[in-house]
Amino acid sequence: MTWWRRQRVALTALAVAAVTAVGVHAWLDVIPSLQTQAQTITNVAEGENVQVAGQTMSFRSARWDEFEAPEGMRTVSVRLNAGGGDEATWCRDFTLAEVHGDRVWLDARSAVDVPYDAGEASCRDESFAYEILAVFLVPEDAVGPFHFDIPGELGEVTRFTVEK
C-alpha cells in the first residue's frame, strides 16, 4: 500500500477544511468589506423628513439613561417618527457609532427592559404612522456625539447625528 492511499481520509479531510476556511473568510471578512465600500451615506438634519426603504422618517429625540442598564453601561434611546407607503419594506439593523472613534453598537433593545408598547423595534412594511424606538447599550465612557445609521436599500445609509 502506498503512502497516498493510507492517508487518503486525512488528506480529504484536510482539503475540505481548507476549502471551508477560505469560504468562511470570504463570507465574514471579504463580502462585508465590499458591501461597506459601496455605501452611500446621506446625512439628515434634525427635523427633516427622509425616505428610507419606502418609509418617511424623521428624528424625534435621543435620551440618555431612559432604561436601566447593567453596571458600567448606559442606554441611549433614539426615537423616530415613521410612516410607510405602498413601497414600504423592512429596514436592516440600526447602528450607533462614535463620530470620533471606532466603536459601533447594534440595537440592544432585547437586552434592556423596554415596555412592549414603547414603540416599534424597526421599520414596518405597513402604511400607517408609527414610532420607532432603538435602544443602545454603550459603555459609561461613551459620551458622543454619535452617528445613528439606518441602512436602506441598495447600500444607502441614512445618518442622523445624536448628541447629548
PDB file of C-alpha atoms in Angstrom:
ATOM      1  CA  MET A   1       0.000   0.000   0.000  1.00  0.00           C
ATOM      2  CA  THR A   2       1.322   3.441  -0.877  1.00  0.00           C
ATOM      3  CA  TRP A   3       1.547   6.385   1.494  1.00  0.00           C
ATOM      4  CA  TRP A   4      -1.069   8.361  -0.506  1.00  0.00           C
ATOM      5  CA  ARG A   5      -3.534   5.538  -0.231  1.00  0.00           C
ATOM      6  CA  ARG A   6      -3.061   5.145   3.535  1.00  0.00           C
ATOM      7  CA  GLN A   7      -3.515   8.895   4.087  1.00  0.00           C
ATOM      8  CA  ARG A   8      -6.467   9.450   1.746  1.00  0.00           C
ATOM      9  CA  VAL A   9      -9.025  10.037   4.530  1.00  0.00           C
ATOM     10  CA  ALA A  10      -6.770  12.521   6.308  1.00  0.00           C
ATOM     11  CA  LEU A  11      -5.896  14.292   3.053  1.00  0.00           C
ATOM     12  CA  THR A  12      -9.557  14.525   2.076  1.00  0.00           C
ATOM     13  CA  ALA A  13     -10.436  15.989   5.486  1.00  0.00           C
ATOM     14  CA  LEU A  14      -7.578  18.479   5.155  1.00  0.00           C
ATOM     15  CA  ALA A  15      -8.781  19.573   1.707  1.00  0.00           C
ATOM     16  CA  VAL A  16     -12.368  20.019   2.962  1.00  0.00           C
ATOM     17  CA  ALA A  17     -11.138  22.025   5.970  1.00  0.00           C
ATOM     18  CA  ALA A  18      -9.038  24.297   3.737  1.00  0.00           C
ATOM     19  CA  VAL A  19     -11.969  24.973   1.388  1.00  0.00           C
ATOM     20  CA  THR A  20     -14.252  25.637   4.383  1.00  0.00           C
ATOM     21  CA  ALA A  21     -11.727  28.071   5.923  1.00  0.00           C
ATOM     22  CA  VAL A  22     -11.480  30.017   2.666  1.00  0.00           C
ATOM     23  CA  GLY A  23     -15.290  30.133   2.377  1.00  0.00           C
ATOM     24  CA  VAL A  24     -15.759  31.342   5.954  1.00  0.00           C
ATOM     25  CA  HIS A  25     -13.095  34.024   5.464  1.00  0.00           C
ATOM     26  CA  ALA A  26     -14.823  35.256   2.303  1.00  0.00           C
ATOM     27  CA  TRP A  27     -18.256  35.224   3.969  1.00  0.00           C
ATOM     28  CA  LEU A  28     -17.241  37.015   7.174  1.00  0.00           C
ATOM     29  CA  ASP A  29     -14.458  39.346   6.002  1.00  0.00           C
ATOM     30  CA  VAL A  30     -14.348  39.904   2.259  1.00  0.00           C
ATOM     31  CA  ILE A  31     -18.043  40.250   1.355  1.00  0.00           C
ATOM     32  CA  PRO A  32     -18.931  42.674   4.221  1.00  0.00           C
ATOM     33  CA  SER A  33     -15.963  44.900   3.392  1.00  0.00           C
ATOM     34  CA  LEU A  34     -17.066  45.059  -0.252  1.00  0.00           C
ATOM     35  CA  GLN A  35     -20.589  45.976   0.826  1.00  0.00           C
ATOM     36  CA  THR A  36     -19.287  48.665   3.199  1.00  0.00           C
ATOM     37  CA  GLN A  37     -17.320  50.303   0.404  1.00  0.00           C
ATOM     38  CA  ALA A  38     -20.460  50.536  -1.757  1.00  0.00           C
ATOM     39  CA  GLN A  39     -22.472  52.528   0.812  1.00  0.00           C
ATOM     40  CA  THR A  40     -23.901  55.944   0.064  1.00  0.00           C
ATOM     41  CA  ILE A  41     -24.380  57.914   3.284  1.00  0.00           C
ATOM     42  CA  THR A  42     -26.988  60.665   3.460  1.00  0.00           C
ATOM     43  CA  ASN A  43     -26.704  62.976   6.470  1.00  0.00           C
ATOM     44  CA  VAL A  44     -30.037  64.271   7.700  1.00  0.00           C
ATOM     45  CA  ALA A  45     -30.539  67.345   9.873  1.00  0.00           C
ATOM     46  CA  GLU A  46     -32.831  67.203  12.889  1.00  0.00           C
ATOM     47  CA  GLY A  47     -36.435  67.885  11.929  1.00  0.00           C
ATOM     48  CA  GLU A  48     -36.039  66.871   8.268  1.00  0.00           C
ATOM     49  CA  ASN A  49     -38.099  64.087   6.752  1.00  0.00           C
ATOM     50  CA  VAL A  50     -36.226  61.418   4.836  1.00  0.00           C
ATOM     51  CA  GLN A  51     -37.204  58.414   2.726  1.00  0.00           C
ATOM     52  CA  VAL A  52     -35.735  55.082   3.883  1.00  0.00           C
ATOM     53  CA  ALA A  53     -36.891  51.723   2.495  1.00  0.00           C
ATOM     54  CA  GLY A  54     -40.172  53.253   1.359  1.00  0.00           C
ATOM     55  CA  GLN A  55     -40.722  54.862   4.772  1.00  0.00           C
ATOM     56  CA  THR A  56     -40.947  58.554   5.587  1.00  0.00           C
ATOM     57  CA  MET A  57     -38.942  59.106   8.780  1.00  0.00           C
ATOM     58  CA  SER A  58     -37.916  61.985  10.981  1.00  0.00           C
ATOM     59  CA  PHE A  59     -35.679  62.120  14.040  1.00  0.00           C
ATOM     60  CA  ARG A  60     -37.766  62.774  17.137  1.00  0.00           C
ATOM     61  CA  SER A  61     -35.407  62.586  20.129  1.00  0.00           C
ATOM     62  CA  ALA A  62     -32.443  60.927  21.795  1.00  0.00           C
ATOM     63  CA  ARG A  63     -32.454  60.234  25.525  1.00  0.00           C
ATOM     64  CA  TRP A  64     -29.705  59.063  27.846  1.00  0.00           C
ATOM     65  CA  ASP A  65     -30.361  56.588  30.673  1.00  0.00           C
ATOM     66  CA  GLU A  66     -34.058  56.208  29.907  1.00  0.00           C
ATOM     67  CA  PHE A  67     -33.878  52.496  30.722  1.00  0.00           C
ATOM     68  CA  GLU A  68     -31.995  50.624  33.425  1.00  0.00           C
ATOM     69  CA  ALA A  69     -28.640  49.319  32.204  1.00  0.00           C
ATOM     70  CA  PRO A  70     -26.129  46.837  33.616  1.00  0.00           C
ATOM     71  CA  GLU A  71     -23.313  48.247  35.755  1.00  0.00           C
ATOM     72  CA  GLY A  72     -20.719  50.128  33.722  1.00  0.00           C
ATOM     73  CA  MET A  73     -23.174  50.715  30.865  1.00  0.00           C
ATOM     74  CA  ARG A  74     -25.652  53.404  29.872  1.00  0.00           C
ATOM     75  CA  THR A  75     -28.587  53.404  27.484  1.00  0.00           C
ATOM     76  CA  VAL A  76     -29.096  55.728  24.548  1.00  0.00           C
ATOM     77  CA  SER A  77     -32.685  55.691  23.281  1.00  0.00           C
ATOM     78  CA  VAL A  78     -33.374  57.044  19.807  1.00  0.00           C
ATOM     79  CA  ARG A  79     -36.947  57.754  18.746  1.00  0.00           C
ATOM     80  CA  LEU A  80     -38.104  58.299  15.185  1.00  0.00           C
ATOM     81  CA  ASN A  81     -41.480  59.120  13.685  1.00  0.00           C
ATOM     82  CA  ALA A  82     -42.180  56.884  10.716  1.00  0.00           C
ATOM     83  CA  GLY A  83     -44.880  56.089   8.245  1.00  0.00           C
ATOM     84  CA  GLY A  84     -44.894  53.696   5.357  1.00  0.00           C
ATOM     85  CA  GLY A  85     -46.327  53.858   1.914  1.00  0.00           C
ATOM     86  CA  ASP A  86     -47.094  51.393  -0.855  1.00  0.00           C
ATOM     87  CA  GLU A  87     -43.365  50.701  -1.307  1.00  0.00           C
ATOM     88  CA  ALA A  88     -42.591  50.296   2.431  1.00  0.00           C
ATOM     89  CA  THR A  89     -40.223  47.487   3.365  1.00  0.00           C
ATOM     90  CA  TRP A  90     -38.339  46.387   6.477  1.00  0.00           C
ATOM     91  CA  CYS A  91     -35.130  48.206   7.420  1.00  0.00           C
ATOM     92  CA  ARG A  92     -31.942  46.406   8.282  1.00  0.00           C
ATOM     93  CA  ASP A  93     -30.278  46.744  11.718  1.00  0.00           C
ATOM     94  CA  PHE A  94     -29.807  50.222  13.173  1.00  0.00           C
ATOM     95  CA  THR A  95     -26.328  51.121  14.426  1.00  0.00           C
ATOM     96  CA  LEU A  96     -24.906  53.760  16.717  1.00  0.00           C
ATOM     97  CA  ALA A  97     -21.263  54.728  16.153  1.00  0.00           C
ATOM     98  CA  GLU A  98     -18.885  57.203  17.719  1.00  0.00           C
ATOM     99  CA  VAL A  99     -18.212  60.165  15.440  1.00  0.00           C
ATOM    100  CA  HIS A 100     -14.630  60.466  16.712  1.00  0.00           C
ATOM    101  CA  GLY A 101     -13.895  56.816  17.405  1.00  0.00           C
ATOM    102  CA  ASP A 102     -14.124  53.278  16.094  1.00  0.00           C
ATOM    103  CA  ARG A 103     -16.786  51.791  18.361  1.00  0.00           C
ATOM    104  CA  VAL A 104     -20.125  50.732  16.867  1.00  0.00           C
ATOM    105  CA  TRP A 105     -23.154  49.322  18.702  1.00  0.00           C
ATOM    106  CA  LEU A 106     -26.196  47.391  17.500  1.00  0.00           C
ATOM    107  CA  ASP A 107     -29.682  47.846  18.887  1.00  0.00           C
ATOM    108  CA  ALA A 108     -29.793  46.176  22.328  1.00  0.00           C
ATOM    109  CA  ARG A 109     -33.496  46.570  22.971  1.00  0.00           C
ATOM    110  CA  SER A 110     -33.902  42.868  23.767  1.00  0.00           C
ATOM    111  CA  ALA A 111     -31.220  43.113  26.494  1.00  0.00           C
ATOM    112  CA  VAL A 112     -32.939  46.046  28.235  1.00  0.00           C
ATOM    113  CA  ASP A 113     -36.353  46.114  29.923  1.00  0.00           C
ATOM    114  CA  VAL A 114     -38.261  48.108  27.293  1.00  0.00           C
ATOM    115  CA  PRO A 115     -42.068  48.114  27.556  1.00  0.00           C
ATOM    116  CA  TYR A 116     -43.778  46.340  24.681  1.00  0.00           C
ATOM    117  CA  ASP A 117     -45.836  49.387  23.735  1.00  0.00           C
ATOM    118  CA  ALA A 118     -42.917  51.887  23.796  1.00  0.00           C
ATOM    119  CA  GLY A 119     -42.535  51.827  20.018  1.00  0.00           C
ATOM    120  CA  GLU A 120     -41.542  49.533  17.172  1.00  0.00           C
ATOM    121  CA  ALA A 121     -38.074  47.981  17.172  1.00  0.00           C
ATOM    122  CA  SER A 122     -37.576  48.518  13.438  1.00  0.00           C
ATOM    123  CA  CYS A 123     -39.218  49.723  10.245  1.00  0.00           C
ATOM    124  CA  ARG A 124     -42.545  48.128   9.382  1.00  0.00           C
ATOM    125  CA  ASP A 125     -43.912  47.266   5.984  1.00  0.00           C
ATOM    126  CA  GLU A 126     -47.217  48.896   6.942  1.00  0.00           C
ATOM    127  CA  SER A 127     -48.709  52.139   5.635  1.00  0.00           C
ATOM    128  CA  PHE A 128     -49.805  53.661   8.964  1.00  0.00           C
ATOM    129  CA  ALA A 129     -47.831  56.191  11.049  1.00  0.00           C
ATOM    130  CA  TYR A 130     -45.882  54.768  13.979  1.00  0.00           C
ATOM    131  CA  GLU A 131     -42.938  55.433  16.290  1.00  0.00           C
ATOM    132  CA  ILE A 132     -39.615  53.575  16.237  1.00  0.00           C
ATOM    133  CA  LEU A 133     -37.585  53.155  19.421  1.00  0.00           C
ATOM    134  CA  ALA A 134     -33.990  51.947  19.119  1.00  0.00           C
ATOM    135  CA  VAL A 135     -32.133  51.362  22.394  1.00  0.00           C
ATOM    136  CA  PHE A 136     -28.356  51.005  22.564  1.00  0.00           C
ATOM    137  CA  LEU A 137     -26.167  49.871  25.456  1.00  0.00           C
ATOM    138  CA  VAL A 138     -22.950  51.888  25.483  1.00  0.00           C
ATOM    139  CA  PRO A 139     -20.070  51.961  27.988  1.00  0.00           C
ATOM    140  CA  GLU A 140     -20.076  54.772  30.554  1.00  0.00           C
ATOM    141  CA  ASP A 141     -17.083  56.398  28.836  1.00  0.00           C
ATOM    142  CA  ALA A 142     -19.006  56.835  25.557  1.00  0.00           C
ATOM    143  CA  VAL A 143     -20.199  60.445  25.594  1.00  0.00           C
ATOM    144  CA  GLY A 144     -20.879  61.191  21.935  1.00  0.00           C
ATOM    145  CA  PRO A 145     -21.543  62.670  19.545  1.00  0.00           C
ATOM    146  CA  PHE A 146     -22.740  59.599  17.669  1.00  0.00           C
ATOM    147  CA  HIS A 147     -23.898  58.667  14.192  1.00  0.00           C
ATOM    148  CA  PHE A 148     -27.242  56.854  14.174  1.00  0.00           C
ATOM    149  CA  ASP A 149     -27.362  54.921  10.905  1.00  0.00           C
ATOM    150  CA  ILE A 150     -30.375  53.354   9.216  1.00  0.00           C
ATOM    151  CA  PRO A 151     -29.467  51.048   6.321  1.00  0.00           C
ATOM    152  CA  GLY A 152     -31.889  51.309   3.435  1.00  0.00           C
ATOM    153  CA  GLU A 153     -31.894  49.678   0.037  1.00  0.00           C
ATOM    154  CA  LEU A 154     -29.026  49.292  -2.426  1.00  0.00           C
ATOM    155  CA  GLY A 155     -26.269  50.316   0.001  1.00  0.00           C
ATOM    156  CA  GLU A 156     -27.912  53.585   1.012  1.00  0.00           C
ATOM    157  CA  VAL A 157     -27.479  54.607   4.648  1.00  0.00           C
ATOM    158  CA  THR A 158     -29.399  57.440   6.286  1.00  0.00           C
ATOM    159  CA  ARG A 159     -27.442  59.085   9.089  1.00  0.00           C
ATOM    160  CA  PHE A 160     -28.667  61.217  11.972  1.00  0.00           C
ATOM    161  CA  THR A 161     -26.276  62.854  14.436  1.00  0.00           C
ATOM    162  CA  VAL A 162     -27.048  62.141  18.094  1.00  0.00           C
ATOM    163  CA  GLU A 163     -25.591  64.471  20.695  1.00  0.00           C
ATOM    164  CA  LYS A 164     -26.027  64.556  24.438  1.00  0.00           C
TER     165      LYS A 164
END
